[in-house]
Structures are given as structure tokens and as C-alpha cells.
Short mmCIF file of C-alpha atoms in Angstrom, two decimals:
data_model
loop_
_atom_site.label_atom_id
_atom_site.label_comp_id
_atom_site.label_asym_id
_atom_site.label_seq_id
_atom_site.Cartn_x
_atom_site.Cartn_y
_atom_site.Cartn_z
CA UNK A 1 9.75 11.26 10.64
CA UNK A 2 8.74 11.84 7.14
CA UNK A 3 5.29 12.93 6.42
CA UNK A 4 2.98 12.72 3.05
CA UNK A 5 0.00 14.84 2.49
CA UNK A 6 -2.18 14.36 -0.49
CA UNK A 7 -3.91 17.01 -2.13
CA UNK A 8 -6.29 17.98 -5.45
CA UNK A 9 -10.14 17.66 -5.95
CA UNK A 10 -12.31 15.46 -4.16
CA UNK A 11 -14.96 15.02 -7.56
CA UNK A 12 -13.73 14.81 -11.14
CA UNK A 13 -15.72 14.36 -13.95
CA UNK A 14 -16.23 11.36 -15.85
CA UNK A 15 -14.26 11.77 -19.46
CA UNK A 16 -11.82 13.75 -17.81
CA UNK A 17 -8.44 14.20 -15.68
CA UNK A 18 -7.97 13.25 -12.48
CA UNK A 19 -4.76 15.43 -10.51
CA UNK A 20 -3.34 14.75 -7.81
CA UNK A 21 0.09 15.83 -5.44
CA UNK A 22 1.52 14.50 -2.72
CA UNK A 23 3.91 16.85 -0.59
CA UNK A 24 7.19 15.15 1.12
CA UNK A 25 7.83 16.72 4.37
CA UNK A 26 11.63 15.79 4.67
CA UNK A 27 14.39 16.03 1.75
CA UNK A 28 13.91 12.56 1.46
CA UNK A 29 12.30 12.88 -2.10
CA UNK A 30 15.48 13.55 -3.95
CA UNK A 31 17.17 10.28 -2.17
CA UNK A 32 18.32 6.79 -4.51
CA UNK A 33 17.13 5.00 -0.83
CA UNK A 34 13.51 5.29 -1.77
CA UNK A 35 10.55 5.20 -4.15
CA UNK A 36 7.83 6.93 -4.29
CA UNK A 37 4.11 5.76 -5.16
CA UNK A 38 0.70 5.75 -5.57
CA UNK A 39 -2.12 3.12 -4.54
CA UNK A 40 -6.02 3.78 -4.27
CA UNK A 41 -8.64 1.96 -2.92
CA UNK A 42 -12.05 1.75 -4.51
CA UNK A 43 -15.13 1.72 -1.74
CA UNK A 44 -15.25 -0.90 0.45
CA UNK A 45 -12.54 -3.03 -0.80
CA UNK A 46 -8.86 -3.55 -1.22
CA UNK A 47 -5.54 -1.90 -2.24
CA UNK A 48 -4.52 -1.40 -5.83
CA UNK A 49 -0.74 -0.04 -6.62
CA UNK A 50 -1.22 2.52 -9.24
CA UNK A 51 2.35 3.10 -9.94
CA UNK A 52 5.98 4.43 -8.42
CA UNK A 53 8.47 6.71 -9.50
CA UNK A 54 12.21 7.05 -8.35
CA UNK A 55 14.38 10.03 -7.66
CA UNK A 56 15.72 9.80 -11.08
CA UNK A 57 12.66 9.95 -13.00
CA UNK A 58 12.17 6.66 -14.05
CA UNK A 59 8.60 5.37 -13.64
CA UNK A 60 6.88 1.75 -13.18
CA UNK A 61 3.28 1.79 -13.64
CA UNK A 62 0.03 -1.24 -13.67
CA UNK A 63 -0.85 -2.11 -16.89
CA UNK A 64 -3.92 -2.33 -16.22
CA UNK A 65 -4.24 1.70 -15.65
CA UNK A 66 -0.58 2.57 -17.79
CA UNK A 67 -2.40 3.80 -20.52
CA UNK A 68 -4.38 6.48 -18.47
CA UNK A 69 -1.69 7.10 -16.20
CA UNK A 70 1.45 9.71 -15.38
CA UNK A 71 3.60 10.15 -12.26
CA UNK A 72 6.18 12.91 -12.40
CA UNK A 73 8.32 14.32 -9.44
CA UNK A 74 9.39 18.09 -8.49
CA UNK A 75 12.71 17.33 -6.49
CA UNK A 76 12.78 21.21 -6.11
CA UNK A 77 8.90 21.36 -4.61
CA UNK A 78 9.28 17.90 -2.58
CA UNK A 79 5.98 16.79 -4.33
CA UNK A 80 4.76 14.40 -6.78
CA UNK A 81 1.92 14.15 -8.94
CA UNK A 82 -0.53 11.97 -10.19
CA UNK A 83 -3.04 12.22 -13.42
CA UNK A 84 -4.88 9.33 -14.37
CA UNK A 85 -6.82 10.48 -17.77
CA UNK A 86 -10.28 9.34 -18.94
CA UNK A 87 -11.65 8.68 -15.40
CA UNK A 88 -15.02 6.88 -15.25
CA UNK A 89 -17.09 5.88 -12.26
CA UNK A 90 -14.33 2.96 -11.54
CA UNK A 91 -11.99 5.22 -10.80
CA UNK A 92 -13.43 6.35 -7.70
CA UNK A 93 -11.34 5.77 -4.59
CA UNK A 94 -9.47 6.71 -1.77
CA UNK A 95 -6.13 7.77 -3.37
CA UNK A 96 -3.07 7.20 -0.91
CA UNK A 97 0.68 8.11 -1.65
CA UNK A 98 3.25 6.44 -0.08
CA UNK A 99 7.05 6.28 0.49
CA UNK A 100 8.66 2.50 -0.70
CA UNK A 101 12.06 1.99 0.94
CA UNK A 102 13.92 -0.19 -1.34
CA UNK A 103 11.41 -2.35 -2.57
CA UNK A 104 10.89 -3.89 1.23
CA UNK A 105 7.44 -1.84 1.54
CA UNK A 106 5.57 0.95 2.15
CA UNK A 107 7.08 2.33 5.13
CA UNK A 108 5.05 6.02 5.27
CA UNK A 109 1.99 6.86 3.63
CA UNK A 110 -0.07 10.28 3.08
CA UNK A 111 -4.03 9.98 4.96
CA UNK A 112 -5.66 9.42 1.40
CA UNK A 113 -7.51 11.23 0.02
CA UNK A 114 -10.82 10.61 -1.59
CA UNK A 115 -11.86 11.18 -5.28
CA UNK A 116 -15.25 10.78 -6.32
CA UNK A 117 -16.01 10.29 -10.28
CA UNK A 118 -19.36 11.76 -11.18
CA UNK A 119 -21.16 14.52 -13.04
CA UNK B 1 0.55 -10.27 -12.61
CA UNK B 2 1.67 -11.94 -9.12
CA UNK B 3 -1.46 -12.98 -7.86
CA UNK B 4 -1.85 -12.84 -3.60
CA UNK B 5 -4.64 -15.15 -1.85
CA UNK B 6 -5.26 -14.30 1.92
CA UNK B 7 -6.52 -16.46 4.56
CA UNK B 8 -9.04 -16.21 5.91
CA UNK B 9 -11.23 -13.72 4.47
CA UNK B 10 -12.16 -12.85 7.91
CA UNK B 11 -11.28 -13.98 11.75
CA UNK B 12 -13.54 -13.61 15.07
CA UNK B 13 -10.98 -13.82 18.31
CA UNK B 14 -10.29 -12.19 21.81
CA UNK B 15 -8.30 -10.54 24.07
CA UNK B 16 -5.27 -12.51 24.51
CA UNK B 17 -5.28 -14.75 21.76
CA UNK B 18 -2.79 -15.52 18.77
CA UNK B 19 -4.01 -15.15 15.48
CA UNK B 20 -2.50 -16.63 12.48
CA UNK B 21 -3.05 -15.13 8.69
CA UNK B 22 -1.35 -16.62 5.95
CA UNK B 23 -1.05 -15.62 2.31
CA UNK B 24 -0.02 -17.54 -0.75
CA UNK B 25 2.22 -16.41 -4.03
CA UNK B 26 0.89 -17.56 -6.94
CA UNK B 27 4.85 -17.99 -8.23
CA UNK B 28 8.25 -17.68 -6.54
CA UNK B 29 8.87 -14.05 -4.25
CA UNK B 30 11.71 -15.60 -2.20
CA UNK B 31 10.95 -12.89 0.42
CA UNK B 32 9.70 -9.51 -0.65
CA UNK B 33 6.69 -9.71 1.10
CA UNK B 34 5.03 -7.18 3.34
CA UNK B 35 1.92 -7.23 5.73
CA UNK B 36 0.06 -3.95 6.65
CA UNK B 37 -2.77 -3.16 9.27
CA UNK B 38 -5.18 -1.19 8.38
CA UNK B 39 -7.70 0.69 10.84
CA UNK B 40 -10.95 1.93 9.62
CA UNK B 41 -10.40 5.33 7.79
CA UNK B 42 -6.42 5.15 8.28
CA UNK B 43 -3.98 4.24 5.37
CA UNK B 44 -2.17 1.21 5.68
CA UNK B 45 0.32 1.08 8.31
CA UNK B 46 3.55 -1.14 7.35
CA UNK B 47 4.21 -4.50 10.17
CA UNK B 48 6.37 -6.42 8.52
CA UNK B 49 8.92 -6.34 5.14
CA UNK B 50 11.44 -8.90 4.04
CA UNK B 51 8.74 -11.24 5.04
CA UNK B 52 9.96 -11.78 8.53
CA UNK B 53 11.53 -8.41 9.68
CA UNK B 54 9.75 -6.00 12.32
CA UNK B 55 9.03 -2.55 10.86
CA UNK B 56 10.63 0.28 13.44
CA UNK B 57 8.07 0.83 16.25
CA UNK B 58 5.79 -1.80 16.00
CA UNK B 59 4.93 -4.51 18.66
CA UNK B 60 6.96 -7.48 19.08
CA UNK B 61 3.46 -9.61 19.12
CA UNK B 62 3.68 -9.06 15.27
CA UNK B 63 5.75 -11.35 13.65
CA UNK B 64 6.18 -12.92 10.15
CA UNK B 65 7.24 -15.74 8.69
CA UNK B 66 7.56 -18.26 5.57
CA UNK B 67 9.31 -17.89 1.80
CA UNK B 68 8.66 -18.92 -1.78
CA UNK B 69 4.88 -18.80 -1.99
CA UNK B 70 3.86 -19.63 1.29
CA UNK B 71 4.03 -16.85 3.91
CA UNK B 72 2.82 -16.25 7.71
CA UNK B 73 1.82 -13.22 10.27
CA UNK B 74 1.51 -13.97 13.61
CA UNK B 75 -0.21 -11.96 16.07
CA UNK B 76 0.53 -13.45 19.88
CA UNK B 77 -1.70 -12.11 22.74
CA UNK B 78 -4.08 -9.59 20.32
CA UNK B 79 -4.55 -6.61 21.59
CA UNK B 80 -7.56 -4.19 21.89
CA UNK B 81 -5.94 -1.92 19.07
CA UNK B 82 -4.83 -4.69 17.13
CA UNK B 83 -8.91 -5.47 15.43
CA UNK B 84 -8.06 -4.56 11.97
CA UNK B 85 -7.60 -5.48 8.45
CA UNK B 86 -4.39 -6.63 7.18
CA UNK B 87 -3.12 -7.30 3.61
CA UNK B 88 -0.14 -8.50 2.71
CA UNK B 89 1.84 -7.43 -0.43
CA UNK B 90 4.27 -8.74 -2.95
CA UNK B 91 7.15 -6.21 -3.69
CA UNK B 92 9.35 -8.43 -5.82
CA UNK B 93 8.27 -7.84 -9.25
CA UNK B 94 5.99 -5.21 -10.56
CA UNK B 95 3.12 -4.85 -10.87
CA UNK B 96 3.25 -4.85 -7.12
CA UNK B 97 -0.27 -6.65 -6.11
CA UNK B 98 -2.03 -7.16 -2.36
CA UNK B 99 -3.89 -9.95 -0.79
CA UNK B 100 -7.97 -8.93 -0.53
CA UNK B 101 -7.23 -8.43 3.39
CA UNK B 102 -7.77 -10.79 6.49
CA UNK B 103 -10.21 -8.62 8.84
CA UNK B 104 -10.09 -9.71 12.78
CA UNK B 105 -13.25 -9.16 14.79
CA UNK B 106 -13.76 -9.19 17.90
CA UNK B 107 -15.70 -12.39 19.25
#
């Protein structure tokens, strides 16, 4: 069974970069069958897709966050990343990655991990 | 942006009971709909995708229904382990968006 593990700093500062990476335990990163993706959750309330990326590079992001946001993939590492740029206070959440097969869902997701945006 | 409306917000019931969440499109998803249970500092787990199909390992109390804008998950004879939140989620167009979650209490 495939597992995700997030990783990066728990407290950015506001202004600047948040990074994050998500290791895929299996080779399942480099296969068409799946997407990979990103969705936090601020304190306290619900889940908000940040954005997904596909084996082949190609990325689909919220416009509400687009502007601030990458995703890129290292087939060769079995990771991918996350930076969401200009972070302020509402960008503090639990950050979770996930594994979407074919559009159907979510099917395996990294523990989250939390971020925290403060001087 | 697909917007998702949960209900209810919240739902007190016991042991043994059924439990019944529903959660409304605001436009056409034919079926790409998903519900997840979430446990107190745990990510999501997925229930149900394709609106009505059982995700590999879990419970055959779960079940899901409905299509269009109007969609259903059932819980039959709730279980301890089954007090939780649970959203559902539209996966048909992006940006992919999530009900505010149902939570069931215990009464």
C-alpha cells in the first residue's frame, strides 16, 4: 500500500515562501493511473484543494491561490513539492498531500503536516 | 467554482443507528463525487468515489447514493469508530471544492 509523508518547516514567515515535499513510497508517482495533490486545512475548519499535478507535468491549480502557487514532481526522487509564495497569516494550515486515482478521489493521503505563518 | 452544501452541519446519534448526510451540487457532477471521514488529527480517509462505489477496505455500513446535484451517504448501524466528520467532494471539474463537513456526535 502506497504511503505519503509530508515534510518542510512547521513556521514560515509572513512575506515569504512556504516549501513543502511529499515522498511517494511506491513507484506509483511516475504512473498515467494517478494524480497527485495538495489540500490544506486552515484551524478548525474545512478542506481546501490547493492544486494537482500529473505524471507528465501538467499542473491544475485554485485560482484563488494560482498566483502564489507551484507544484512540480521529481519522478526520479518519488517526491513532489509545493511553494506557495507571499504567505500571510491565512495561509496557516495543516498541509496534506494526497494520491487522486483518476479523478474518482483521494484514495491515500500523507498525515499533514502543519505550517504556521508568523514572525 | 462548484459550490458543495452539506447537511447537516452537525448530527447527535447512537450506537446502532443509521445516519443519513446529504450534500448538494450547486450545477450538474453526474457522479464524481466522493465522501471522506475524518477523525480528529487524521487526514481524510476516502469512503466512497463515483458517488456510490465502496472504497477497498471500508465497511459495508457505508454506502452512497444519488446523481446530478443531489447526493447521499448512508451510515447503517454506526459504529463506535464511526463518530467523525465527513465531507464530501466534487471531482468533476476543477477547481475541485468540499462540503464544510457533517460532524456525528455521540448522543
Amino acid at each position: 500500500q502506497v504511503q505519503l509523508q509530508e515534510s518542510g518547516p512547521g513556521l514560515v514567515k509572513p512575506s515569504e515562501t512556504l516549501s513543502l515535499t511529499c515522498s511517494v513510497s511506491d513507484g506509483s508517482i511516475s504512473s498515467s493511473n494517478y494524480y497527485w495533490g495538495w489540500i490544506r486545512q486552515p484551524p478548525g475548519k474545512g478542506l481546501e484543494w490547493i492544486g494537482n499535478i500529473y505524471y507528465s507535468g501538467s499542473t491544475y491549480y485554485n485560482p484563488s491561490l494560482k498566483s502564489r502557487v507551484i507544484i512540480s514532481l521529481d519522478t526520479s526522487r518519488a517526491q513532489f513539492s509545493l511553494k506557495v509564495m507571499s504567505v500571510t497569516a491565512t495561509d496557516t494550515a495543516v498541509y496534506y498531500c494526497a494520491r487522486l486515482a483518476g479523478g474518482t478521489g483521494f484514495d491515500s493521503w500523507g498525515q499533514g503536516t502543519p505550517v504556521i505563518v508568523s514572525s | 467554482d462548484i459550490q458543495m452544501t452539506q447537511s447537516p452541519s452537525s448530527v447527535s446519534a447512537s450506537v446502532g443507528d443509521r445516519v443519513t448526510i446529504t450534500c448538494r451540487a450547486s450545477q450538474d457532477i453526474v457522479n464524481w463525487l466522493a465522501w471522506y471521514q475524518q477523525k480528529p488529527g487524521k487526514a481524510p480517509e476516502l469512503l466512497i468515489y463515483a458517488a456510490s462505489s465502496l472504497q477497498s477496505g471500508v465497511p459495508a455500513r457505508f454506502s452512497g447514493s444519488g446523481s446530478v446535484t443531489d447526493f447521499t451517504l448512508t451510515i447503517s448501524n454506526l459504529q463506535p469508530e464511526d463518530f467523525a466528520t465527513y465531507f464530501c467532494q466534487q471531482a468533476n471539474s476543477f477547481p475541485y471544492t468540499f462540503g464544510q463537513g457533517t460532524k456525528v456526535e455521540i448522543k
